[in-house]
Short mmCIF file of C-alpha atoms in Angstrom, two decimals:
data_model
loop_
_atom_site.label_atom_id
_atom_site.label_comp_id
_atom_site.label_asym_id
_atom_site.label_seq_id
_atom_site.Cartn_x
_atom_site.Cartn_y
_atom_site.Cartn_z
CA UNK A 48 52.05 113.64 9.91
CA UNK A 49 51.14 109.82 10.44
CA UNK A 50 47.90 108.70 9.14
CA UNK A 51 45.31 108.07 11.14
CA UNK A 52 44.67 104.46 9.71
CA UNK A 53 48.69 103.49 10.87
CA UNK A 54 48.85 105.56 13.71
CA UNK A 55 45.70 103.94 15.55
CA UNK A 56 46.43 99.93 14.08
CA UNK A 57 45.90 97.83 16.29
CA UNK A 58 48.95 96.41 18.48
CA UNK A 59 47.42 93.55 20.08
CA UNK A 60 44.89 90.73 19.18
CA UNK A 61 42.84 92.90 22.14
CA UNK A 62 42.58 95.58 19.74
CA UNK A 63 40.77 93.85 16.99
CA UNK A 64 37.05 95.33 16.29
CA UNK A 65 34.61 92.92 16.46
CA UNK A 66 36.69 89.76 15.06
CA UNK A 67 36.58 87.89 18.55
CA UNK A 68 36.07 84.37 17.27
CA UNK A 69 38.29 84.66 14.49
CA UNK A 70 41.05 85.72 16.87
CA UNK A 71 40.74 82.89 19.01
CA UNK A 72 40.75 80.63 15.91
CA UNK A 73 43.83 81.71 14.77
CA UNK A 74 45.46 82.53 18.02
CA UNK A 75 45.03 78.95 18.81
CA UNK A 76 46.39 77.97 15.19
CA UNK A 77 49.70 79.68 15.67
CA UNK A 78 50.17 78.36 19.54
CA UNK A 79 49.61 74.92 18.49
CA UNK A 80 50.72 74.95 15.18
CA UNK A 81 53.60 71.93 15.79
CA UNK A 82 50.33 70.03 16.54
CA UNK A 83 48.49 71.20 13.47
CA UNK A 84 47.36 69.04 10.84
CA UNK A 85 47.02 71.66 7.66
CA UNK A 86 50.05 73.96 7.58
CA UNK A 87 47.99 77.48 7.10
CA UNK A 88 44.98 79.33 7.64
CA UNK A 89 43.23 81.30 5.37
CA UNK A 90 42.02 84.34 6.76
CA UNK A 91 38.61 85.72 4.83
CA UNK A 92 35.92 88.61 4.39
CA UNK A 93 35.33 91.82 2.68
CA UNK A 94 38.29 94.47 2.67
CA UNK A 95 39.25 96.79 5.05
CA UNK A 96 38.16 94.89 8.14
CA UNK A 97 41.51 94.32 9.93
CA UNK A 98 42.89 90.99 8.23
CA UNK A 99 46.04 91.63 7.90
CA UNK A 100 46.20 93.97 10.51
CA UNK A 101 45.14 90.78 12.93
CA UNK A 102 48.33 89.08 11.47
CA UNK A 103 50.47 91.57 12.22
CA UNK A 104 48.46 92.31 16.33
CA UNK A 105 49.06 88.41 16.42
CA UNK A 106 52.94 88.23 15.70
CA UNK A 107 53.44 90.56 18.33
CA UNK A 108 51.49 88.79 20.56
CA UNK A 109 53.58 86.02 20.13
CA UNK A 110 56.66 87.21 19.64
CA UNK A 111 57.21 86.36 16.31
CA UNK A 112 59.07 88.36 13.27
CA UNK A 113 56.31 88.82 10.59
CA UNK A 114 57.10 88.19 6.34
CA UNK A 115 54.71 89.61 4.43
CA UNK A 116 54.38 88.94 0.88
CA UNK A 117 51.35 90.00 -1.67
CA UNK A 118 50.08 88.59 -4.45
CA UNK A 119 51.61 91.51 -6.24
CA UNK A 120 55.17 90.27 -5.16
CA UNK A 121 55.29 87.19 -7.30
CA UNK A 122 54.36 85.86 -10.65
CA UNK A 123 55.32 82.27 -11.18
CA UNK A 124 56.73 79.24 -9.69
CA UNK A 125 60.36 80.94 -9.90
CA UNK A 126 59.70 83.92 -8.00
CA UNK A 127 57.62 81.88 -5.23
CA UNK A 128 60.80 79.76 -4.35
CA UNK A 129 62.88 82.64 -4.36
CA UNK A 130 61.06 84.45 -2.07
CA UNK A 131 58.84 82.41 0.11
CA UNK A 132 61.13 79.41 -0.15
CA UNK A 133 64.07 81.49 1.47
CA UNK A 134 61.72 83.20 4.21
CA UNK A 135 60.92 79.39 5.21
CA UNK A 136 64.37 78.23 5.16
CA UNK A 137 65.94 81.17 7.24
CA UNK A 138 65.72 81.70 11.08
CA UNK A 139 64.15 84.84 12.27
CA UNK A 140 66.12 87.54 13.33
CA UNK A 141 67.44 86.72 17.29
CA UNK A 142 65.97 82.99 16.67
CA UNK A 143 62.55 84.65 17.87
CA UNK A 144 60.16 82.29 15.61
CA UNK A 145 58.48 83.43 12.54
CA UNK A 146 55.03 84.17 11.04
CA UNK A 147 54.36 83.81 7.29
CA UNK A 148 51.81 86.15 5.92
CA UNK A 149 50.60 86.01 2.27
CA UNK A 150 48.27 89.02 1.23
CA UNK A 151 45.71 88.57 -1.21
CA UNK A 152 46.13 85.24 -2.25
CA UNK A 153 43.01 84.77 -4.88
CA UNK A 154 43.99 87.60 -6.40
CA UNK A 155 46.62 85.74 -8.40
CA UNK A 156 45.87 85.49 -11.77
CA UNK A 157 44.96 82.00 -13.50
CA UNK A 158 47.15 82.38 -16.57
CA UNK A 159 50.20 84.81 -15.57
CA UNK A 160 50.76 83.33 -12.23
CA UNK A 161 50.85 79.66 -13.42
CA UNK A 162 52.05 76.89 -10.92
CA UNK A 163 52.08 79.96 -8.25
CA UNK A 164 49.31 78.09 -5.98
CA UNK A 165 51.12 75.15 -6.48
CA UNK A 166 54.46 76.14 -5.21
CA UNK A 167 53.05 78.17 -1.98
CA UNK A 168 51.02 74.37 -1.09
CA UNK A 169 54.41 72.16 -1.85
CA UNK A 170 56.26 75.01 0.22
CA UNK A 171 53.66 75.71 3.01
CA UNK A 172 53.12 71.97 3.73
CA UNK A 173 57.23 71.63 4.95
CA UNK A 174 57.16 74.80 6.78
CA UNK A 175 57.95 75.23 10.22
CA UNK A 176 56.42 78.93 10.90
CA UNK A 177 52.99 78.97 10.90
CA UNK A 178 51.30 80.81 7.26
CA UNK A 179 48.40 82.93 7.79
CA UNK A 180 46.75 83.41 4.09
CA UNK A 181 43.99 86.10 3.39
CA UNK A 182 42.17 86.54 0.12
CA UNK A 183 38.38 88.61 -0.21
CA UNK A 184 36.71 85.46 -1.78
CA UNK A 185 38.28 82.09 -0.34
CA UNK A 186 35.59 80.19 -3.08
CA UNK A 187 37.51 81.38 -6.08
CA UNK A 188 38.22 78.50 -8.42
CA UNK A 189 41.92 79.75 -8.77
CA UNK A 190 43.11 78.87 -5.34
CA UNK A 191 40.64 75.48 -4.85
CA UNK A 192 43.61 73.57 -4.40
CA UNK A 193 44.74 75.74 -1.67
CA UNK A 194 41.71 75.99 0.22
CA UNK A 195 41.21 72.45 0.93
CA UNK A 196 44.71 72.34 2.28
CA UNK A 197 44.39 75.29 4.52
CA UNK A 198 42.09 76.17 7.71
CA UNK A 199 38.99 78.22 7.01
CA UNK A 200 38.29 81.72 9.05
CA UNK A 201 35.86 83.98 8.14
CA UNK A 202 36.17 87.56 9.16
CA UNK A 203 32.36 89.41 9.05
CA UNK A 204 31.89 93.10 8.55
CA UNK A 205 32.07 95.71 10.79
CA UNK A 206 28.66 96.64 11.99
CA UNK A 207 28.12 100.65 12.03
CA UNK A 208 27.95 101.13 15.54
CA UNK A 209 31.35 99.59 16.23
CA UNK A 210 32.09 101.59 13.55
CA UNK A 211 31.22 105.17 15.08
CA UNK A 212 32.04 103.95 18.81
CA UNK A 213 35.69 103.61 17.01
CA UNK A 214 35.75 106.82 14.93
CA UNK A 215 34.22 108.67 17.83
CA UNK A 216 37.33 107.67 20.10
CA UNK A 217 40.08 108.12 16.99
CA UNK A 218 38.40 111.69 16.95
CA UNK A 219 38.64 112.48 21.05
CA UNK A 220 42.13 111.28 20.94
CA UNK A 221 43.00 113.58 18.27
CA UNK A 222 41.14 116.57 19.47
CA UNK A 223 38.59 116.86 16.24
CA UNK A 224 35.65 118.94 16.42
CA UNK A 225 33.49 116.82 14.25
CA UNK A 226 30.09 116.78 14.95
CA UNK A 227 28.56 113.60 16.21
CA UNK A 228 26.06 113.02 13.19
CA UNK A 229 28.87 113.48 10.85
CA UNK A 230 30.44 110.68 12.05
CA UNK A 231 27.69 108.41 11.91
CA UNK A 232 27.07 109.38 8.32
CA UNK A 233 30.78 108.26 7.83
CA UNK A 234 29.82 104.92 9.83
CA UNK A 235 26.76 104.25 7.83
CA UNK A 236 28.65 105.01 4.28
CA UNK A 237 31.87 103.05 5.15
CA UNK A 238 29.27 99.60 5.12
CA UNK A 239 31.74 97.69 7.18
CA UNK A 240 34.87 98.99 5.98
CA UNK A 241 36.72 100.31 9.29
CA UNK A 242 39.94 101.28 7.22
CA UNK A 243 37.64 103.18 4.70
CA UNK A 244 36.06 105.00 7.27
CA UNK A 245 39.24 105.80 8.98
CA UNK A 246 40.42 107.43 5.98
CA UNK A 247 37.27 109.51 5.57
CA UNK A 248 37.65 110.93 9.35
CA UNK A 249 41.43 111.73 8.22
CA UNK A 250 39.90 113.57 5.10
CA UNK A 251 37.16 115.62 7.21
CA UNK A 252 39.83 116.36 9.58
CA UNK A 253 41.51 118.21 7.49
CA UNK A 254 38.89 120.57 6.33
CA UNK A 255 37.74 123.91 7.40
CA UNK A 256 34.63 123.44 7.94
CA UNK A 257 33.04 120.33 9.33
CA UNK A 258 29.64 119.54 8.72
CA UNK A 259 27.56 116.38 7.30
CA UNK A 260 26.84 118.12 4.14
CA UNK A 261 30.39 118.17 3.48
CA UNK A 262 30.17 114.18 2.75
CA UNK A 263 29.12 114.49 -0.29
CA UNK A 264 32.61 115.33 -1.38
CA UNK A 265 33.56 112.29 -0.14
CA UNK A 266 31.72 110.62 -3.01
CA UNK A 267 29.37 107.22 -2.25
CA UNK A 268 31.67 104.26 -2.29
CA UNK A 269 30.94 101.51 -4.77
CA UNK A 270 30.20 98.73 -2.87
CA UNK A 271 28.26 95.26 -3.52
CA UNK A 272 24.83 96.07 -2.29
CA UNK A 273 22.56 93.82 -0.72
CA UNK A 274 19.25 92.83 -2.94
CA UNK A 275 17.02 94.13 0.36
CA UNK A 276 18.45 97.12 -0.21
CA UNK A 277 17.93 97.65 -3.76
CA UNK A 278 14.22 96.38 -3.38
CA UNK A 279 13.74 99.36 -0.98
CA UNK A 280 15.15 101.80 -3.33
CA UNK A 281 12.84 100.49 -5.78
CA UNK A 282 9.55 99.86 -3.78
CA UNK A 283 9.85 102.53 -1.66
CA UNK A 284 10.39 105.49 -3.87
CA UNK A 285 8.53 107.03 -7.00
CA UNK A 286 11.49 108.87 -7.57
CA UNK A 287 12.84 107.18 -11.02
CA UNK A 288 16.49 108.58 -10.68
CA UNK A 289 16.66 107.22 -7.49
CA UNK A 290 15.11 103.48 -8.45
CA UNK A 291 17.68 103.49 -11.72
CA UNK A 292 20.90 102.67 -9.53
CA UNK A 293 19.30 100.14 -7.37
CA UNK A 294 20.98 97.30 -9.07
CA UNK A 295 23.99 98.56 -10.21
CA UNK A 296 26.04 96.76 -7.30
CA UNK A 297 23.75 94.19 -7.17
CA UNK A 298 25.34 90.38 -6.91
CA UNK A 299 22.62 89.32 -8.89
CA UNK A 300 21.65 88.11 -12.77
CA UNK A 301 18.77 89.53 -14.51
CA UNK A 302 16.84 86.76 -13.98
CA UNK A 303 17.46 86.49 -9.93
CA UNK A 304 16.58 90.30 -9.80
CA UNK A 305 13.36 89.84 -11.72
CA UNK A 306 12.37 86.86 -9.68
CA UNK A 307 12.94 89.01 -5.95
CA UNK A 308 10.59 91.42 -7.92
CA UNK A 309 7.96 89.08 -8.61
CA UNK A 310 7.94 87.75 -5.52
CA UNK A 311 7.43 91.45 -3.54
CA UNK A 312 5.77 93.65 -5.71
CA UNK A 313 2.57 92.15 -4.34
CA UNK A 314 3.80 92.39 -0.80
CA UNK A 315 3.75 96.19 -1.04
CA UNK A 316 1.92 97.26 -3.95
CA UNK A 317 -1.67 96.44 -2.52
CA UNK A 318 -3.41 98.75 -5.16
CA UNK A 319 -4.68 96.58 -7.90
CA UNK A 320 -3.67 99.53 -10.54
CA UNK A 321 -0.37 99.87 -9.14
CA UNK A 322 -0.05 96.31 -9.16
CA UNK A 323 -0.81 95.84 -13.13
CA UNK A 324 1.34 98.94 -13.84
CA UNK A 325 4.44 97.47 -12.37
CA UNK A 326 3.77 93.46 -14.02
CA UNK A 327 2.93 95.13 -17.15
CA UNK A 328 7.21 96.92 -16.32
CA UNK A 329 7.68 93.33 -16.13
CA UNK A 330 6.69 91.42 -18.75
CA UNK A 331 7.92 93.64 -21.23
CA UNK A 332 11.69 93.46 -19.08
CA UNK A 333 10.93 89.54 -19.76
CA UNK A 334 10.36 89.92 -22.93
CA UNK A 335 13.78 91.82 -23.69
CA UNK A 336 15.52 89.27 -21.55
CA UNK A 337 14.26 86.17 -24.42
CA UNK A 338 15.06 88.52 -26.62
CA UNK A 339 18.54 88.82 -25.91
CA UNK A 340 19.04 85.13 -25.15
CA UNK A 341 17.48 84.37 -28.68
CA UNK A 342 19.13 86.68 -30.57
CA UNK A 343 22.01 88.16 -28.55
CA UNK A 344 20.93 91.20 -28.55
CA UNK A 345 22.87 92.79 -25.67
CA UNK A 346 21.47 96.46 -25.70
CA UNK A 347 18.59 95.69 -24.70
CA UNK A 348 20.18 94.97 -20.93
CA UNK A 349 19.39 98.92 -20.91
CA UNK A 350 15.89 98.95 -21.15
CA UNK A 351 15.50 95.63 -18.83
CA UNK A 352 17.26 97.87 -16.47
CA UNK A 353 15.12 100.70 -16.60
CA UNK A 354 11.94 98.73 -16.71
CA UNK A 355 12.34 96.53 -13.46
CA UNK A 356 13.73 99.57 -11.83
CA UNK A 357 12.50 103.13 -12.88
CA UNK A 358 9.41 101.35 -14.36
CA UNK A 359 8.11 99.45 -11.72
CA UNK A 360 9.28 102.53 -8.37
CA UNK A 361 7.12 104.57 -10.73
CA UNK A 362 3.97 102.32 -11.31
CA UNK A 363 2.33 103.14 -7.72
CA UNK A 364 0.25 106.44 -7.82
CA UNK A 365 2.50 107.15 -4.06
CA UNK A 366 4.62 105.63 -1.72
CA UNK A 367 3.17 102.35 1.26
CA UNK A 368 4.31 103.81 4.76
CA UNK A 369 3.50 100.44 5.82
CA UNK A 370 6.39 98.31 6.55
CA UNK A 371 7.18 95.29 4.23
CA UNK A 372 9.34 91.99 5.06
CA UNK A 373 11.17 91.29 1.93
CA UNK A 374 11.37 87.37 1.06
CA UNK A 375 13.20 85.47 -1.77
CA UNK A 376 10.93 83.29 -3.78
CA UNK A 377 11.08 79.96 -3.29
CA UNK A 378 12.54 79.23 -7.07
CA UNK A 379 15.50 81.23 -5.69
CA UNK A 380 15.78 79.32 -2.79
CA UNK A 381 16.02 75.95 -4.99
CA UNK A 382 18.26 77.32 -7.42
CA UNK A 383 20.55 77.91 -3.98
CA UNK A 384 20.34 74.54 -3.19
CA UNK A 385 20.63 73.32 -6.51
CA UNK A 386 24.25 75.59 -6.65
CA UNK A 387 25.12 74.00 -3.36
CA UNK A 388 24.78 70.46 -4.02
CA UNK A 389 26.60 70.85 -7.48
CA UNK A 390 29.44 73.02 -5.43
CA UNK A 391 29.73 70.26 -3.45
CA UNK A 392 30.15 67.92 -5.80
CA UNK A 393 32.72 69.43 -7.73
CA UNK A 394 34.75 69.98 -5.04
CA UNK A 395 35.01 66.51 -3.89
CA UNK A 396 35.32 65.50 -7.62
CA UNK A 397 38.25 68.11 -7.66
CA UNK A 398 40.07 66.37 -4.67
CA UNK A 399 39.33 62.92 -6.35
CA UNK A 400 40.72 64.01 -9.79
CA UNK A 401 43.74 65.27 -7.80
CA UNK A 402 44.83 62.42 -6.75
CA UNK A 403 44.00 59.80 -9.25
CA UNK A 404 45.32 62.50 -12.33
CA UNK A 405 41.82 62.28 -14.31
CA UNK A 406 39.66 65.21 -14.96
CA UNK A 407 37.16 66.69 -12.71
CA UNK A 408 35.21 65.89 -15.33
CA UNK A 409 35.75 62.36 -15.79
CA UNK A 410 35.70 61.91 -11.94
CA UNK A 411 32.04 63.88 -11.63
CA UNK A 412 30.47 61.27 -13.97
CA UNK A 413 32.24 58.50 -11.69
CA UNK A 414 30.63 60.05 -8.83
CA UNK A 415 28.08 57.35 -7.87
CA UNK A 416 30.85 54.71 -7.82
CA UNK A 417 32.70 56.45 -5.04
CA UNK A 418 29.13 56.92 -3.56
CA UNK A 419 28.68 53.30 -3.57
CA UNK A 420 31.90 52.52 -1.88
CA UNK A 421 31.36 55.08 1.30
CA UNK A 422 27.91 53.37 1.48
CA UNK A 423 28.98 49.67 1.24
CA UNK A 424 32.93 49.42 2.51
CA UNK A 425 33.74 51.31 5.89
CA UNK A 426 37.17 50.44 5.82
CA UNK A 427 37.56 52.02 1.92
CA UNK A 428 35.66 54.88 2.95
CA UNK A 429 37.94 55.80 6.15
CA UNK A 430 40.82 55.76 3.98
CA UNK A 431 39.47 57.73 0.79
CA UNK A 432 38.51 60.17 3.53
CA UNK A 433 41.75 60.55 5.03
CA UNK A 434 43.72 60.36 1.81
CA UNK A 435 41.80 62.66 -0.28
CA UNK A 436 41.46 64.70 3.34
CA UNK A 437 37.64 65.16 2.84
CA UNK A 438 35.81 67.50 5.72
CA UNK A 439 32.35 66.27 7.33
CA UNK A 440 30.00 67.66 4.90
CA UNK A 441 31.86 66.23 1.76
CA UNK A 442 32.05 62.59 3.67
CA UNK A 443 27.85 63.16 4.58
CA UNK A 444 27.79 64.31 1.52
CA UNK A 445 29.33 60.89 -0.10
CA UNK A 446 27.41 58.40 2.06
CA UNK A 447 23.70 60.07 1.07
#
C-alpha cells in the first residue's frame, strides 16, 4: 500500500499549501535563471512544510530532470566533486534541462564536513542548472558563506485550517470514516507540519476504532513552542503538573523567560496576595540563577524551573477568566535590537574578512574605517558594495 504522504505529493507548483509567494519566487528563479545574478536559492522554514516537495512540483513544471542530494550524501570536499561536480557537468537525460536540489544543507557538520560549503559555492557559481538549496535554519553560522551567495525564500508554517481543509479531502478521497473533530485535533497537534499530520491520518486510518481519544497514542510531538504559549500554561492554570512543561521547548534562556514573567504576572495576577506569592517564586528563581553563574552550580537549573513555572501557576488562590494580551518587556525588546545590530555587523565583517583574508575579528574592530569610506567616497562605496556583494540593509547599514 502507498503512503498517504507519497501518494497525495503534490505534482504541480498548483498543489503547494499555502506557499504562494514562495512559489512565485522561485518559479521565477528557475525561468530566468540564465539572467540570474546568484546561482541558487535557498529554500527555508520549519520541517515538513513541502520544501522539497516544491522542488520536485517545480521540475515538473518545467520540464526538468531533478538531482537530489542530502547533506547525508557527502562528507568532504572529495565526495562533493564527485557527486555534485558530475551532476553539473552531465546533460540530463533526453537533453531536457536539469534542476539541482541539495537537502538539508545546514545540517552539515562544522568539523567532519570540512571545505563541504566551500566546494558546493565554487561548484554552484559555474553551474548551468539552476540549484535550489533548503536547510531549517538558513542563519546557521556553518553555511554563512553560502547564504550570502544564494537567494533567500522563506517558507512559513502551515496554519491549522489549511491543515484540516487538506486532511479532510486526503480522508474523502480515501473513503475514511474519521470523525471531523478528530481531524482537527490532528490539525491543531501537527503545529504546521502538513507531512506530520499526514502521517498521523495514515496511522488513525489504520485503526479499529476511530475516535479523538485515540490521539493520545499518537504521543504530543516535541516541538519549539512559542513563549505566548508557555505563559498561558503558566498563568492560566493552578494545575502545577501542567505549568512544569511550559518551558521545556521554549527558545528561550533563563533569563529571557524570567523577564516575559516579570513583565505579565501583573497583567493577570490583579490580587495583591497572588501577586507577592508569585515575585516571592521569583526572586528566589533569581537568586538560584546568581547562584549558578557565581559558582557554577548547574543543579540548581531544576529548582529555577520549578519556581518560575509550578511556583508562580500555583501562587493565585484560582484562575482570571479575563482575557490577557501578553507583551515582551521592553529590556527584551533592546536586547533584540542589540542582537540585530551586532548580527549585522558580523556579517558584513564576515564578507569583508572574506575577501581581504583577515579575521572577522580583525575586520569588526576596522569597522568604522569602512564606515567612513561609504560616508565620504561614493565611488569606493559602489564598488565595496558590488565586490563584497553587500544587500540594502548591510550598505544602510554602512553609511549610518
Amino acid at each position: 500500500m502507498l503512503p498517504l504522504i507519497k501518494k497525495y505529493e503534490p505534482q504541480t507548483k498548483s498543489e503547494i499549501i499555502a506557499q504562494d509567494e514562495a512559489i512565485i519566487q522561485i518559479d521565477s528563479f528557475i525561468e530566468n535563471y540564465k539572467k540570474q545574478k546568484k546561482k541558487s536559492i535557498l529554500v527555508y522554514g520549519p520541517t515538513g512544510i513541502g520544501k522539497t516537495a516544491a522542488a520536485y512540483a517545480l521540475a515538473a513544471d518545467h520540464q526538468l530532470e531533478i538531482f537530489e542530494l542530502n547533506s547525508s550524501d557527502f562528507r568532504n570536499k572529495d565526495q562533493i566533486n564527485q557527486k555534485l561536480g558530475s551532476a553539473l557537468k552531465q546533460q540530463s537525460l533526453f537533453s531536457q534541462g536539469k534542476l539541482i536540489l541539495i537537502d538539508d544543507v545546514d545540517a552539515l557538520s562544522g568539523t567532519k564536513d570540512r571545505g563541504a560549503i566551500a566546494e558546493i559555492i565554487k561548484l554552484m557559481q559555474k553551474s548551468v542548472y539552476p540549484i535550489i538549496l533548503t536547510a531549517t535554519d538558513p542563519y546557521s553560522k556553518k553555511i554563512s558563506s553560502l547564504r550570502s551567495k544564494a537567494v533567500l525564500v522563506e517558507f512559513s508554517s502551515i496554519n491549522n485550517k489549511e491543515i484540516c481543509a487538506h486532511l479532510t479531502k486526503i480522508a474523502k478521497k480515501e473513503n475514511l470514516n474519521i470523525p471531523q473533530d478528530t481531524i482537527k485535533s490532528i490539525s491543531r497537534r501537527a503545529a504546521g507540519d502538513l507531512r506530520a499530520a499526514i502521517n498521523d491520518l495514515q496511522i488513525l486510518s489504520s485503526l479499529k476504532n476511530i475516535d479523538i481519544n485515540v490521539l493520545e497514542e499518537l504521543g504530543m510531538r516535541e516541538k519549539q513552542e512559542n513563549i505566548i504559549e508557555a505563559l498561558v500554561k503558566i498563568l492560566k492554570t493552578t494545575d502545577p503538573n501542567i505549568a512544569i512543561t511550559a518551558f521545556d521547548y521554549v527558545n528561550e534562556t533563563v533569563d529571557e523567560q524570567l523577564l516575559w514573567l516579570d513583565e505579565n504576572i501583573p497583567k493577570e495576577y490583579t490580587k495583591p496576595a497572588d501577586l507577592a506569592r508569585a515575585y516571592d517564586k521569583l526572586s528566589k528563581a533569581d537568586l538560584f540563577q546568581r547562584r549558578i553563574r557565581r559558582w557554577q552550580h548547574w543543579r540548581f537549573l531544576v529548582y529555577i524551573n520549578a519556581l518560575i513555572t509550578a511556583g508562580v501557576a500555583v501562587s493565585k488562590d484560582k484562575k482570571y477568566d479575563t482575557f490577557t494580551q501578553y507583551k515582551p518587556t521592553g529590556r527584551i525588546l533592546k536586547m533584540w535590537w542589540a542582537k540585530q545590530k551586532s548580527l549585522k555587523k558580523k556579517a558584513i565583517a564576515e564578507k569583508i574578512a572574506q575577501n581581504t583574508h583577515t579575521s572577522t575579528r580583525q575586520t569588526i574592530q576596522s569597522m568604522p574605517y569602512f564606515q567612513y569610506m561609504f560616508k565620504n567616497n561614493k565611488q569606493v562605496a559602489q564598488s565595496l558594495t558590488e565586490e563584497l556583494d553587500l544587500d540594502k540593509d548591510q550598505v544602510d547599514w554602512l553609511k549610518k
